[in-house]
Amino acid sequence: MGNCLFTSSIGSTLIMSISGLFLVLFLLFHMSMNLAAVFSTEAYNAICEFLGANWYALVGTLVLAAGFLVHIIYASILTLRNRAARGDKRYAVTAMPAGVSWASRNMYILGAIVVLGLILHLYNFWYKMQFAEIIGDHNLGAFGPTDGAAYIADLFSNPVYCIIYLVWFVAIWFHLTHGFWSAFQTIGWDNQIWLGRLKCIANIFATVVFLGFAVVVVAFYLRSLCGGACGVC
């Protein structure tokens, strides 16, 4: 029975859904944390210092990394299984069933974009901050490992990085619009009335997350243009 949970399609989908919901909670936390930087760089840096390389932050990082790996591995397993099951049919041009969203047909591609953006994000922030603290080398980046606001301001003064991150957030938005309600459906919340409501909630949640992250990028880019003297700064 236990092996079926990890090897069957139903079990794999359930694991992917539960890990996905866990990552949704992290996105909400991370977005809220980043928004603090828009209103107070001191408050944001205080949060960075509180997390840093403390044992509880390291445990949280390991749990989060495990959640990402589980989600990615099982998403890959399911995608390969589905392709193998379709065989040559996947090359045939057929009309998609009504109600099937673009995001649901391209979840793996969207997921790949999200992962590539995550790798870049880890290099820009985690590597130069928490990792620098872990190894005791505070010279990995241009600023101190707890000066997260300085890293944000420096990165988003570059319009190329702003565009890259906004594209990444768009991919996350599409991924969430399908993944959020689909996860609840997988764990048994598939009542047709509530399914419609969950799809609506998924769109609202994904939009809130997208706007929360995007506001940080836009605000710090505008700050770089006006040298911190304008109202948004």
CSV table of C-alpha atoms in Angstrom, one decimal:
chain,number,residue,atom,x,y,z
A,1,MET,CA,0.0,0.0,0.0
A,2,GLY,CA,2.8,2.4,0.9
A,3,ASN,CA,4.6,1.7,-2.3
A,4,CYS,CA,1.5,2.4,-4.3
A,5,LEU,CA,1.4,5.9,-2.8
A,6,PHE,CA,4.8,6.7,-4.3
A,7,THR,CA,4.6,4.7,-7.5
A,8,SER,CA,1.0,4.9,-8.8
A,9,SER,CA,-0.2,7.8,-10.8
A,10,ILE,CA,-2.8,8.7,-8.2
A,11,GLY,CA,-0.3,8.6,-5.4
A,12,SER,CA,2.2,10.6,-7.4
A,13,THR,CA,-0.4,13.3,-8.2
A,14,LEU,CA,-1.4,13.5,-4.5
A,15,ILE,CA,2.3,14.0,-3.4
A,16,MET,CA,2.8,16.6,-6.1
A,17,SER,CA,-0.4,18.4,-5.0
A,18,ILE,CA,0.5,18.4,-1.3
A,19,SER,CA,4.0,19.6,-2.0
A,20,GLY,CA,2.5,22.3,-4.3
A,21,LEU,CA,0.2,23.6,-1.6
A,22,PHE,CA,3.2,23.8,0.8
A,23,LEU,CA,5.0,25.9,-1.8
A,24,VAL,CA,2.0,28.1,-2.2
A,25,LEU,CA,2.2,29.0,1.5
A,26,PHE,CA,5.9,29.8,1.1
A,27,LEU,CA,5.1,32.1,-1.8
A,28,LEU,CA,2.6,34.0,0.3
A,29,PHE,CA,5.2,34.4,3.1
A,30,HIS,CA,8.0,35.4,0.7
A,31,MET,CA,5.8,37.9,-1.0
A,32,SER,CA,4.7,39.5,2.3
A,33,MET,CA,8.3,39.6,3.4
A,34,ASN,CA,9.4,41.3,0.2
A,35,LEU,CA,6.7,43.9,0.4
A,36,ALA,CA,8.2,45.1,3.7
A,37,ALA,CA,11.2,46.3,1.7
A,38,VAL,CA,9.0,48.7,-0.2
A,39,PHE,CA,7.8,50.4,2.9
A,40,SER,CA,10.9,50.1,5.1
A,41,THR,CA,14.3,48.9,4.1
A,42,GLU,CA,15.3,48.8,7.8
A,43,ALA,CA,12.4,46.4,8.6
A,44,TYR,CA,13.3,44.2,5.6
A,45,ASN,CA,16.9,44.0,6.7
A,46,ALA,CA,15.8,43.2,10.2
A,47,ILE,CA,13.8,40.3,8.8
A,48,CYS,CA,16.9,39.2,6.8
A,49,GLU,CA,19.0,39.3,9.9
A,50,PHE,CA,16.4,37.4,11.9
A,51,LEU,CA,16.4,34.6,9.3
A,52,GLY,CA,20.0,34.6,8.2
A,53,ALA,CA,21.9,31.4,9.0
A,54,ASN,CA,20.2,30.7,12.3
A,55,TRP,CA,19.3,27.1,13.0
A,56,TYR,CA,15.5,27.6,12.5
A,57,ALA,CA,16.1,29.4,9.2
A,58,LEU,CA,18.5,26.6,8.0
A,59,VAL,CA,15.9,23.9,9.0
A,60,GLY,CA,13.2,25.9,7.1
A,61,THR,CA,15.5,26.2,4.1
A,62,LEU,CA,16.1,22.4,4.0
A,63,VAL,CA,12.4,21.7,4.3
A,64,LEU,CA,11.6,24.1,1.6
A,65,ALA,CA,14.3,22.7,-0.7
A,66,ALA,CA,12.9,19.2,0.0
A,67,GLY,CA,9.4,20.4,-1.0
A,68,PHE,CA,10.7,21.9,-4.2
A,69,LEU,CA,12.6,18.7,-5.1
A,70,VAL,CA,9.6,16.5,-4.4
A,71,HIS,CA,7.3,18.7,-6.4
A,72,ILE,CA,9.7,18.9,-9.4
A,73,ILE,CA,10.5,15.1,-9.3
A,74,TYR,CA,6.9,14.0,-9.2
A,75,ALA,CA,5.8,16.6,-11.8
A,76,SER,CA,8.5,15.2,-14.1
A,77,ILE,CA,7.4,11.6,-13.4
A,78,LEU,CA,3.8,12.4,-14.2
A,79,THR,CA,4.7,14.3,-17.4
A,80,LEU,CA,6.8,11.4,-18.7
A,81,ARG,CA,4.1,8.9,-17.8
A,82,ASN,CA,1.4,10.9,-19.6
A,83,ARG,CA,3.6,11.3,-22.7
A,84,ALA,CA,4.3,7.5,-22.7
A,85,ALA,CA,0.6,6.8,-22.3
A,86,ARG,CA,-0.3,9.0,-25.3
A,87,GLY,CA,2.4,7.6,-27.5
A,88,ASP,CA,2.2,8.8,-31.1
A,89,LYS,CA,-1.1,10.5,-30.3
A,90,ARG,CA,0.7,13.4,-28.7
A,91,TYR,CA,1.9,14.4,-32.2
A,92,ALA,CA,-1.6,14.5,-33.6
A,93,VAL,CA,-3.3,17.9,-34.0
A,94,THR,CA,-6.6,17.7,-32.2
A,95,ALA,CA,-9.0,20.2,-30.7
A,96,MET,CA,-8.6,20.6,-27.0
A,97,PRO,CA,-11.6,19.8,-24.8
A,98,ALA,CA,-13.8,22.8,-23.8
A,99,GLY,CA,-12.8,24.2,-20.4
A,100,VAL,CA,-9.1,23.1,-20.6
A,101,SER,CA,-7.0,26.2,-19.9
A,102,TRP,CA,-3.8,27.0,-21.6
A,103,ALA,CA,-2.0,26.8,-18.3
A,104,SER,CA,-3.2,23.3,-17.6
A,105,ARG,CA,-1.9,22.2,-21.0
A,106,ASN,CA,1.5,23.8,-20.4
A,107,MET,CA,2.1,23.2,-16.7
A,108,TYR,CA,5.5,21.4,-17.2
A,109,ILE,CA,6.8,24.2,-19.5
A,110,LEU,CA,5.6,26.8,-17.0
A,111,GLY,CA,7.2,24.8,-14.2
A,112,ALA,CA,10.5,24.7,-16.1
A,113,ILE,CA,10.5,28.5,-16.5
A,114,VAL,CA,9.7,28.8,-12.8
A,115,VAL,CA,12.6,26.6,-11.9
A,116,LEU,CA,15.1,28.5,-14.2
A,117,GLY,CA,13.9,31.7,-12.5
A,118,LEU,CA,14.3,30.2,-9.1
A,119,ILE,CA,18.0,29.2,-9.9
A,120,LEU,CA,18.7,32.8,-11.0
A,121,HIS,CA,17.0,34.1,-7.9
A,122,LEU,CA,18.9,31.8,-5.6
A,123,TYR,CA,22.2,33.1,-7.1
A,124,ASN,CA,21.1,36.7,-6.8
A,125,PHE,CA,20.0,36.5,-3.2
A,126,TRP,CA,20.4,33.3,-1.3
A,127,TYR,CA,23.9,32.6,-2.5
A,128,LYS,CA,25.1,36.1,-1.5
A,129,MET,CA,23.2,36.2,1.8
A,130,GLN,CA,22.4,33.0,3.7
A,131,PHE,CA,25.0,30.9,2.0
A,132,ALA,CA,27.6,33.6,2.6
A,133,GLU,CA,26.7,33.5,6.3
A,134,ILE,CA,26.8,29.7,6.4
A,135,ILE,CA,30.4,29.5,5.0
A,136,GLY,CA,31.5,32.6,6.8
A,137,ASP,CA,32.5,34.5,3.7
A,138,HIS,CA,30.8,38.0,3.6
A,139,ASN,CA,32.5,38.9,0.4
A,140,LEU,CA,30.4,36.7,-2.0
A,141,GLY,CA,28.3,39.8,-2.8
A,142,ALA,CA,28.8,43.5,-3.0
A,143,PHE,CA,26.9,44.0,0.3
A,144,GLY,CA,26.7,42.4,3.7
A,145,PRO,CA,24.7,39.1,3.9
A,146,THR,CA,21.9,40.7,5.9
A,147,ASP,CA,21.6,43.9,3.7
A,148,GLY,CA,18.8,42.4,1.6
A,149,ALA,CA,17.4,45.8,0.7
A,150,ALA,CA,20.7,46.8,-0.9
A,151,TYR,CA,20.7,43.7,-3.1
A,152,ILE,CA,17.1,44.4,-4.1
A,153,ALA,CA,17.9,48.0,-4.9
A,154,ASP,CA,21.0,47.1,-6.9
A,155,LEU,CA,19.4,44.3,-8.9
A,156,PHE,CA,16.2,46.1,-9.8
A,157,SER,CA,18.0,49.2,-10.9
A,158,ASN,CA,18.8,47.1,-14.0
A,159,PRO,CA,15.9,47.1,-16.4
A,160,VAL,CA,16.9,43.8,-17.9
A,161,TYR,CA,16.6,42.1,-14.6
A,162,CYS,CA,13.3,43.8,-14.0
A,163,ILE,CA,11.9,42.3,-17.2
A,164,ILE,CA,13.4,38.9,-16.5
A,165,TYR,CA,11.8,38.8,-13.0
A,166,LEU,CA,8.4,40.1,-14.3
A,167,VAL,CA,8.4,37.4,-16.9
A,168,TRP,CA,9.2,34.9,-14.2
A,169,PHE,CA,6.3,36.2,-12.1
A,170,VAL,CA,3.9,35.8,-15.1
A,171,ALA,CA,5.0,32.2,-15.4
A,172,ILE,CA,4.3,31.7,-11.7
A,173,TRP,CA,0.9,33.4,-12.1
A,174,PHE,CA,-0.1,30.9,-14.9
A,175,HIS,CA,1.3,28.0,-12.9
A,176,LEU,CA,-0.7,29.0,-9.8
A,177,THR,CA,-4.0,29.6,-11.7
A,178,HIS,CA,-4.2,25.9,-12.5
A,179,GLY,CA,-2.0,24.3,-9.8
A,180,PHE,CA,-3.9,25.9,-6.9
A,181,TRP,CA,-7.4,24.6,-7.6
A,182,SER,CA,-6.0,21.4,-9.1
A,183,ALA,CA,-4.2,20.5,-5.9
A,184,PHE,CA,-7.5,20.8,-3.9
A,185,GLN,CA,-9.3,18.7,-6.5
A,186,THR,CA,-6.6,16.0,-6.1
A,187,ILE,CA,-6.9,15.8,-2.4
A,188,GLY,CA,-10.7,15.3,-2.7
A,189,TRP,CA,-12.2,18.7,-2.8
A,190,ASP,CA,-13.8,18.1,-6.1
A,191,ASN,CA,-17.4,19.1,-5.5
A,192,GLN,CA,-18.6,20.9,-8.7
A,193,ILE,CA,-19.9,23.9,-6.9
A,194,TRP,CA,-16.7,24.3,-4.9
A,195,LEU,CA,-14.5,23.5,-7.9
A,196,GLY,CA,-15.8,26.6,-9.6
A,197,ARG,CA,-15.2,28.7,-6.5
A,198,LEU,CA,-11.7,27.3,-6.1
A,199,LYS,CA,-10.8,28.3,-9.7
A,200,CYS,CA,-12.0,31.8,-8.9
A,201,ILE,CA,-10.0,31.8,-5.7
A,202,ALA,CA,-7.0,30.5,-7.6
A,203,ASN,CA,-7.1,33.4,-10.1
A,204,ILE,CA,-7.5,35.9,-7.3
A,205,PHE,CA,-4.6,34.4,-5.2
A,206,ALA,CA,-2.3,34.1,-8.2
A,207,THR,CA,-3.0,37.8,-9.1
A,208,VAL,CA,-2.3,38.9,-5.5
A,209,VAL,CA,1.0,37.0,-5.5
A,210,PHE,CA,1.9,38.4,-8.9
A,211,LEU,CA,1.1,42.0,-7.9
A,212,GLY,CA,2.9,41.6,-4.6
A,213,PHE,CA,6.1,40.5,-6.2
A,214,ALA,CA,5.8,42.9,-9.1
A,215,VAL,CA,5.3,45.9,-6.9
A,216,VAL,CA,8.7,45.3,-5.3
A,217,VAL,CA,10.4,45.2,-8.8
A,218,VAL,CA,8.6,48.3,-10.1
A,219,ALA,CA,9.0,50.3,-6.9
A,220,PHE,CA,12.7,49.7,-6.7
A,221,TYR,CA,13.2,50.4,-10.4
A,222,LEU,CA,11.4,53.8,-10.0
A,223,ARG,CA,13.5,54.4,-6.9
A,224,SER,CA,16.6,53.9,-9.0
A,225,LEU,CA,15.4,56.4,-11.6
A,226,CYS,CA,14.6,59.2,-9.1
A,227,GLY,CA,17.5,58.5,-6.7
A,228,GLY,CA,15.1,57.9,-3.8
A,229,ALA,CA,13.6,61.4,-4.0
A,230,CYS,CA,10.2,60.6,-5.5
A,231,GLY,CA,7.0,59.6,-3.6
A,232,VAL,CA,7.2,55.9,-4.4
A,233,CYS,CA,10.5,55.7,-2.7
